[in-house]
């Protein structure tokens, strides 16, 4: 923490220097201005010009080039012009170069105090303390003690309670975990993920039973997010305990589809394998478990293109983002002899971690039949596409794509 404040001090030094620097030049500027005003001949020059123009007017009057009325009019204009020129030359008295020196230290102190106050209000000093607690604690009891101290110092920091909650939960301190989670919900709002955690915690604290309070939390969570994976996983446990293994498998599959935690997903996959064994179904006979939101797609070949290529010709089923800026989001491969077919595209079919279907809400489907087997389209290849396909649940009817065109 001391290093942080030292860094702040180093950053404030240039700001203070910019405040003080003008004072160091004040005397030089003052002397230069005084010298300029003492040697300024503008007034004398304006008077000399006035006199020459007035003499010219008088000479014109004597010659009879202008009458007396015109002379008076032009002289009045000359007088007015002289007054305007000399008025602009009037200067205010110069202030002493020492004036305002007391304001500078006051402004400097205000800058320092304002910066510190702003950081204390909007900065991340509390989060830095939490980070140091994790880095400097050599045992779990020490870590918990330091985090609890931070909870007393900064009870309105949600990151404190978010750090304490999983530690309490995993160590079997249900009441403390529930208190931390309720504080987090109070600060962050009734988010679906937090409500799901609370429902799950109360479910296990009630010996894996869905009490009225747990059911209320389940209903509220599913109303906010019908695919919330923690709730679906918990309901799968309830179904498994009740002997409804098919329902448990369905709920766990849907939970895995929305999970990003690989360890939790693997635990549910193990539960699915056990449920399948109790149903007398070999796990390898089951369909692969979806990963993330996806697209249920069916592909068929238009009758006009039947028989043009062999059955072993490769067919690529590709999902891309609507803007076409990312690499392919999902790629699956079948053969022409497999058509018509249906399958689910999801994150299992991603080509890289940087681009997957779970990153978008809509995708463009492209199906290409290639006799060469290359990724680059070639004349004679067949294709079909469909834009604006929603990415999400794969439980409904598949989206159909028809291969109905040839690459020229």
Coordinates of C-alpha atoms in Angstrom, one line a residue:
X1 CA 0.0 0.0 0.0
X2 CA 2.9 2.4 0.8
X3 CA 4.2 1.9 -2.8
X4 CA 0.8 3.0 -4.1
X5 CA 0.9 6.3 -2.2
X6 CA 4.5 6.8 -3.1
X7 CA 3.5 6.5 -6.8
X8 CA 0.7 9.0 -6.2
X9 CA 3.2 11.4 -4.7
X10 CA 5.5 11.0 -7.7
X11 CA 2.6 11.7 -10.1
X12 CA 1.5 14.8 -8.1
X13 CA 5.0 16.4 -8.2
X14 CA 4.8 17.4 -11.9
X15 CA 1.3 18.9 -11.3
X16 CA 2.8 21.0 -8.4
X17 CA 5.7 22.0 -10.6
X18 CA 3.4 23.4 -13.3
X19 CA 1.7 25.5 -10.6
X20 CA 4.9 26.9 -9.2
X21 CA 6.8 27.4 -12.5
X22 CA 4.9 30.6 -13.5
X23 CA 6.0 32.3 -10.3
X24 CA 9.7 31.7 -11.1
X25 CA 9.2 33.7 -14.3
X26 CA 7.0 36.4 -12.8
X27 CA 9.8 38.9 -12.2
X28 CA 11.2 38.5 -15.7
X29 CA 7.7 39.0 -17.3
X30 CA 7.1 42.1 -15.1
X31 CA 10.4 43.7 -16.0
X32 CA 9.8 43.0 -19.7
X33 CA 6.4 44.6 -19.6
X34 CA 7.7 47.7 -17.8
X35 CA 10.4 48.1 -20.3
X36 CA 8.0 47.8 -23.2
X37 CA 5.6 50.4 -21.7
X38 CA 8.4 52.9 -21.1
X39 CA 9.7 52.6 -24.6
X40 CA 6.4 52.5 -26.3
X41 CA 6.1 55.5 -28.8
X42 CA 2.6 54.7 -30.1
X43 CA 1.0 57.8 -28.6
X44 CA 3.6 60.1 -30.0
X45 CA 3.3 58.5 -33.4
X46 CA -0.5 58.9 -33.4
X47 CA -0.2 62.6 -32.4
X48 CA 2.3 63.2 -35.2
X49 CA 0.0 61.6 -37.7
X50 CA -2.9 63.7 -36.4
X51 CA -0.9 66.9 -36.8
X52 CA 0.1 66.1 -40.4
X53 CA -3.4 65.3 -41.4
X54 CA -4.7 68.5 -39.7
X55 CA -2.1 70.6 -41.5
X56 CA -3.2 69.0 -44.8
X57 CA -6.8 70.0 -44.1
X58 CA -5.9 73.6 -43.2
X59 CA -3.9 73.9 -46.5
X60 CA -6.8 72.6 -48.5
X61 CA -9.1 75.2 -46.8
X62 CA -6.7 78.0 -47.7
X63 CA -6.5 76.9 -51.3
X64 CA -10.3 76.8 -51.5
X65 CA -10.4 73.0 -52.2
X66 CA -12.9 72.6 -49.3
X67 CA -15.3 75.0 -47.7
X68 CA -15.5 75.8 -43.9
X69 CA -18.3 73.3 -43.3
X70 CA -16.3 70.4 -44.9
X71 CA -13.2 71.5 -42.9
X72 CA -15.1 71.4 -39.6
X73 CA -16.5 68.0 -40.4
X74 CA -13.2 66.4 -41.4
X75 CA -11.5 68.0 -38.4
X76 CA -14.1 66.5 -36.1
X77 CA -13.4 63.1 -37.6
X78 CA -9.7 63.5 -37.1
X79 CA -10.2 64.4 -33.4
X80 CA -12.5 61.4 -32.9
X81 CA -9.9 59.1 -34.5
X82 CA -7.2 60.4 -32.3
X83 CA -9.2 59.9 -29.2
X84 CA -10.0 56.3 -30.1
X85 CA -6.4 55.5 -30.9
X86 CA -5.1 57.0 -27.6
X87 CA -7.9 55.4 -25.6
X88 CA -6.7 52.0 -26.7
X89 CA -3.2 52.8 -25.4
X90 CA -4.3 53.4 -21.8
X91 CA -3.0 50.6 -19.6
X92 CA -3.9 49.4 -16.2
X93 CA -1.2 49.6 -13.5
X94 CA 1.0 46.5 -13.4
X95 CA 0.6 44.2 -10.4
X96 CA 3.6 43.4 -8.3
X97 CA 5.3 40.2 -9.4
X98 CA 5.0 39.0 -5.8
X99 CA 1.2 39.3 -5.8
X100 CA -0.7 36.0 -5.8
X101 CA 2.1 34.0 -4.3
X102 CA -0.1 32.9 -1.3
X103 CA -2.7 31.5 -3.7
X104 CA -0.2 29.0 -5.3
X105 CA 0.4 26.9 -2.1
X106 CA -3.3 27.0 -1.4
X107 CA -4.1 25.6 -4.9
X108 CA -1.3 23.0 -4.5
X109 CA -2.7 21.8 -1.2
X110 CA -6.2 21.7 -2.8
X111 CA -4.9 19.6 -5.7
X112 CA -3.3 17.1 -3.3
X113 CA -6.3 16.9 -1.0
X114 CA -8.7 16.7 -3.9
X115 CA -6.7 13.9 -5.6
X116 CA -6.6 11.9 -2.4
X117 CA -10.3 12.4 -1.7
X118 CA -11.2 11.4 -5.2
X119 CA -9.2 8.2 -5.0
X120 CA -10.6 7.3 -1.6
X121 CA -14.1 7.8 -3.0
X122 CA -13.7 6.2 -6.5
X123 CA -10.4 4.3 -6.4
X124 CA -9.7 0.7 -5.8
X125 CA -7.8 0.9 -2.5
X126 CA -10.1 -1.6 -0.9
X127 CA -9.7 -4.1 -3.8
X128 CA -5.9 -3.7 -3.5
X129 CA -6.2 -4.7 0.2
X130 CA -8.1 -7.8 -0.8
X131 CA -5.5 -8.7 -3.4
X132 CA -2.7 -8.3 -0.8
X133 CA -4.6 -10.5 1.6
X134 CA -4.6 -13.3 -1.0
X135 CA -1.0 -12.7 -1.9
X136 CA 0.5 -12.5 1.6
X137 CA -1.6 -15.1 3.4
X138 CA 0.3 -18.4 3.8
X139 CA -2.6 -20.4 5.1
X140 CA -6.4 -20.6 4.8
X141 CA -7.1 -19.5 8.4
X142 CA -4.8 -16.4 7.9
X143 CA -6.6 -15.6 4.7
X144 CA -10.0 -15.8 6.2
X145 CA -8.9 -13.7 9.2
X146 CA -7.6 -10.9 6.9
X147 CA -10.6 -11.0 4.6
X148 CA -12.9 -10.8 7.7
X149 CA -10.9 -7.7 8.8
X150 CA -11.5 -6.2 5.4
X151 CA -15.2 -7.0 5.7
X152 CA -15.3 -4.9 8.9
X153 CA -13.3 -2.0 7.3
X154 CA -15.2 -1.9 4.0
X155 CA -18.6 -3.7 4.4
X156 CA -19.9 -2.0 1.3
X157 CA -17.3 -3.5 -1.0
X158 CA -18.9 -6.5 -2.8
X159 CA -15.6 -8.0 -3.7
X160 CA -15.0 -8.7 0.0
X161 CA -18.1 -10.8 0.3
X162 CA -17.6 -12.4 -3.1
X163 CA -14.2 -13.6 -1.8
X164 CA -15.5 -14.8 1.6
X165 CA -18.6 -16.6 0.3
X166 CA -16.9 -19.6 -1.6
X167 CA -14.4 -20.0 1.2
X168 CA -17.2 -20.3 3.8
X169 CA -19.2 -22.6 1.5
X170 CA -16.4 -25.0 0.7
X171 CA -15.3 -25.2 4.3
X172 CA -18.9 -26.2 5.4
X173 CA -19.7 -22.9 7.2
X174 CA -23.2 -22.7 5.8
X175 CA -24.4 -19.8 8.1
X176 CA -21.4 -17.7 7.4
X177 CA -21.6 -18.4 3.7
X178 CA -25.3 -17.4 3.6
X179 CA -24.5 -14.2 5.4
X180 CA -21.8 -13.3 3.0
X181 CA -24.0 -14.1 0.0
X182 CA -26.9 -12.1 1.4
X183 CA -24.6 -9.1 1.8
X184 CA -23.4 -9.5 -1.7
X185 CA -27.0 -9.6 -3.1
X186 CA -27.8 -6.5 -1.1
X187 CA -24.9 -4.7 -2.7
X188 CA -25.1 -6.1 -6.3
X189 CA -28.9 -6.5 -6.6
X190 CA -30.9 -9.6 -7.1
X191 CA -29.0 -11.0 -10.0
X192 CA -30.0 -14.4 -11.3
X193 CA -26.6 -16.0 -10.7
X194 CA -26.5 -14.8 -7.0
X195 CA -30.1 -15.9 -6.4
X196 CA -29.2 -19.3 -7.8
X197 CA -26.2 -19.6 -5.5
X198 CA -28.4 -18.7 -2.5
X199 CA -31.0 -21.3 -3.6
X200 CA -28.4 -24.0 -4.0
X201 CA -26.8 -23.2 -0.6
X202 CA -30.2 -23.3 1.2
X203 CA -31.0 -26.6 -0.7
X204 CA -27.9 -28.3 0.7
X205 CA -28.3 -26.8 4.1
X206 CA -31.8 -28.3 4.1
X207 CA -30.3 -31.8 3.4
X208 CA -31.0 -31.6 -0.3
X209 CA -34.6 -30.8 0.0
X210 CA -36.6 -28.1 -1.9
X211 CA -38.2 -26.1 0.9
X212 CA -40.7 -23.3 0.3
X213 CA -38.0 -20.7 0.5
X214 CA -35.8 -22.6 -1.9
X215 CA -38.7 -23.0 -4.4
X216 CA -39.3 -19.3 -4.2
X217 CA -35.7 -18.6 -5.1
X218 CA -35.8 -21.1 -7.9
X219 CA -38.9 -19.5 -9.4
X220 CA -37.5 -16.0 -9.2
X221 CA -34.2 -17.1 -10.7
X222 CA -35.8 -19.0 -13.6
X223 CA -38.0 -16.0 -14.3
X224 CA -34.9 -13.9 -14.7
X225 CA -32.9 -16.5 -16.6
X226 CA -34.6 -19.7 -17.7
X227 CA -31.2 -21.3 -18.5
X228 CA -29.4 -20.5 -15.3
X229 CA -27.0 -23.5 -14.9
X230 CA -26.7 -23.5 -11.1
X231 CA -30.4 -23.9 -10.7
X232 CA -30.6 -26.5 -13.4
X233 CA -27.8 -28.4 -11.8
X234 CA -29.5 -28.3 -8.4
X235 CA -32.8 -29.4 -9.9
X236 CA -30.9 -32.3 -11.5
X237 CA -29.7 -33.4 -8.0
X238 CA -33.3 -33.2 -6.7
X239 CA -34.5 -35.4 -9.6
X240 CA -31.6 -37.9 -9.1
X241 CA -32.4 -38.2 -5.4
X242 CA -36.0 -38.9 -6.3
X243 CA -35.0 -41.7 -8.7
X244 CA -36.1 -39.7 -11.9
X245 CA -32.8 -40.3 -13.7
X246 CA -34.1 -39.3 -17.1
X247 CA -35.1 -35.9 -15.8
X248 CA -31.8 -35.6 -13.9
X249 CA -29.9 -36.2 -17.1
X250 CA -32.0 -33.7 -19.0
X251 CA -31.5 -31.0 -16.4
X252 CA -27.8 -31.7 -16.1
X253 CA -27.3 -31.5 -19.8
X254 CA -29.0 -28.2 -20.0
X255 CA -26.9 -26.9 -17.1
X256 CA -23.7 -27.9 -18.8
X257 CA -24.8 -26.1 -21.9
X258 CA -24.6 -22.8 -19.9
X259 CA -21.6 -23.5 -17.8
X260 CA -18.1 -22.0 -18.3
X261 CA -16.5 -23.8 -15.4
X262 CA -14.9 -27.0 -16.7
X263 CA -14.6 -28.7 -13.3
X264 CA -18.3 -28.2 -12.5
X265 CA -19.2 -29.4 -16.0
X266 CA -17.1 -32.5 -15.5
X267 CA -18.8 -33.2 -12.2
X268 CA -22.2 -33.1 -13.9
X269 CA -21.0 -35.3 -16.7
X270 CA -20.0 -37.9 -14.1
X271 CA -23.5 -37.6 -12.6
X272 CA -25.0 -38.2 -16.0
X273 CA -22.9 -41.3 -16.5
X274 CA -24.0 -42.7 -13.1
X275 CA -27.7 -41.9 -14.0
X276 CA -27.3 -43.6 -17.3
X277 CA -25.9 -46.7 -15.6
X278 CA -28.8 -46.8 -13.3
X279 CA -31.1 -46.6 -16.3
X280 CA -29.2 -49.5 -17.9
X281 CA -28.0 -47.4 -20.8
X282 CA -24.3 -47.4 -21.8
X283 CA -22.9 -43.9 -21.7
X284 CA -21.3 -44.3 -25.2
X285 CA -24.8 -44.7 -26.7
X286 CA -25.9 -41.3 -25.6
X287 CA -25.5 -38.2 -27.7
X288 CA -22.6 -35.9 -27.0
X289 CA -23.4 -33.3 -24.4
X290 CA -23.8 -29.8 -25.7
X291 CA -21.4 -27.1 -24.7
X292 CA -22.9 -23.6 -24.5
X293 CA -25.7 -22.2 -26.5
X294 CA -25.9 -23.5 -30.0
X295 CA -28.0 -24.0 -33.2
X296 CA -30.0 -27.1 -34.0
X297 CA -29.7 -27.3 -37.8
X298 CA -30.9 -29.7 -40.5
X299 CA -29.3 -29.9 -43.9
X300 CA -30.7 -31.4 -47.1
X301 CA -29.8 -31.4 -50.8
X302 CA -32.2 -29.8 -53.3
X303 CA -33.7 -32.3 -55.7
X304 CA -32.2 -30.4 -58.7
X305 CA -28.7 -31.2 -57.5
X306 CA -29.2 -34.9 -56.7
X307 CA -26.7 -37.3 -58.3
X308 CA -24.2 -34.7 -59.4
X309 CA -21.5 -35.7 -56.9
X310 CA -20.5 -39.0 -55.1
X311 CA -21.9 -39.9 -51.7
X312 CA -18.4 -39.7 -50.1
X313 CA -18.1 -36.0 -51.1
X314 CA -17.3 -33.8 -48.1
X315 CA -20.0 -31.4 -46.7
X316 CA -18.9 -28.6 -44.4
X317 CA -21.5 -27.0 -42.2
X318 CA -20.2 -23.6 -41.0
X319 CA -21.5 -20.9 -38.6
X320 CA -20.1 -17.4 -39.0
X321 CA -20.8 -14.1 -37.2
X322 CA -23.2 -11.8 -39.1
X323 CA -20.5 -9.1 -39.8
X324 CA -18.1 -11.7 -41.1
X325 CA -15.3 -10.2 -39.0
X326 CA -14.4 -13.3 -36.9
X327 CA -13.0 -16.7 -37.8
X328 CA -15.7 -19.4 -38.3
X329 CA -17.6 -19.8 -35.0
X330 CA -18.4 -23.5 -35.6
X331 CA -17.5 -26.1 -38.2
X332 CA -18.9 -29.6 -38.6
X333 CA -18.2 -32.1 -41.4
X334 CA -20.4 -34.8 -42.9
X335 CA -20.6 -36.5 -46.3
X336 CA -23.1 -36.1 -49.0
X337 CA -24.4 -39.6 -48.4
X338 CA -25.3 -38.5 -44.8
X339 CA -27.9 -36.0 -46.2
X340 CA -30.5 -35.2 -45.1
X341 CA -29.1 -34.9 -41.6
X342 CA -29.6 -32.8 -38.5
X343 CA -27.0 -31.9 -35.8
X344 CA -26.3 -29.4 -33.1
X345 CA -23.6 -26.8 -33.6
X346 CA -22.1 -25.4 -30.4
X347 CA -18.8 -24.5 -28.7
X348 CA -17.6 -28.1 -29.3
X349 CA -17.3 -27.2 -32.9
X350 CA -15.2 -24.0 -32.4
X351 CA -12.0 -23.7 -34.3
X352 CA -10.3 -21.5 -31.8
X353 CA -10.8 -20.0 -28.3
X354 CA -11.2 -16.5 -29.9
X355 CA -14.3 -17.3 -31.8
X356 CA -17.3 -19.5 -30.7
X357 CA -21.1 -19.5 -31.0
X358 CA -21.5 -18.5 -27.4
X359 CA -20.1 -15.1 -28.3
X360 CA -23.0 -14.1 -30.5
X361 CA -26.8 -14.0 -30.5
X362 CA -27.2 -14.5 -34.2
X363 CA -25.2 -16.3 -36.8
X364 CA -25.0 -17.0 -40.6
X365 CA -25.1 -20.7 -41.6
X366 CA -23.2 -21.8 -44.7
X367 CA -23.3 -25.3 -46.0
X368 CA -20.8 -26.2 -48.8
X369 CA -20.3 -29.4 -50.7
X370 CA -16.8 -29.6 -52.0
X371 CA -15.4 -32.3 -54.4
X372 CA -11.8 -31.1 -53.8
X373 CA -12.1 -31.3 -50.0
X374 CA -10.4 -27.9 -49.8
X375 CA -11.6 -25.0 -47.6
X376 CA -11.5 -22.6 -50.6
X377 CA -14.7 -22.6 -52.8
X378 CA -14.1 -23.9 -56.3
X379 CA -16.2 -24.1 -59.4
X380 CA -18.6 -27.0 -59.3
X381 CA -19.0 -26.9 -55.5
X382 CA -22.6 -26.8 -54.2
X383 CA -23.7 -24.6 -51.3
X384 CA -26.7 -23.1 -49.4
X385 CA -26.9 -20.5 -46.7
X386 CA -29.2 -18.8 -44.2
X387 CA -28.7 -15.5 -42.4
X388 CA -29.9 -14.3 -39.0
X389 CA -30.2 -17.7 -37.2
X390 CA -30.7 -17.3 -33.5
X391 CA -28.1 -18.9 -31.2
X392 CA -29.6 -20.3 -28.0
X393 CA -31.6 -23.3 -26.9
X394 CA -31.2 -26.5 -29.1
X395 CA -34.3 -28.2 -27.7
X396 CA -36.8 -27.0 -30.4
X397 CA -37.2 -27.7 -34.1
X398 CA -34.1 -27.6 -36.2
X399 CA -33.4 -24.7 -38.6
X400 CA -33.3 -26.0 -42.2
X401 CA -30.6 -25.1 -44.7
X402 CA -31.1 -26.3 -48.3
X403 CA -28.1 -26.8 -50.6
X404 CA -29.5 -25.4 -53.8
X405 CA -26.8 -23.5 -55.7
X406 CA -23.6 -24.1 -57.6
X407 CA -20.3 -22.2 -57.4
X408 CA -19.7 -20.8 -60.9

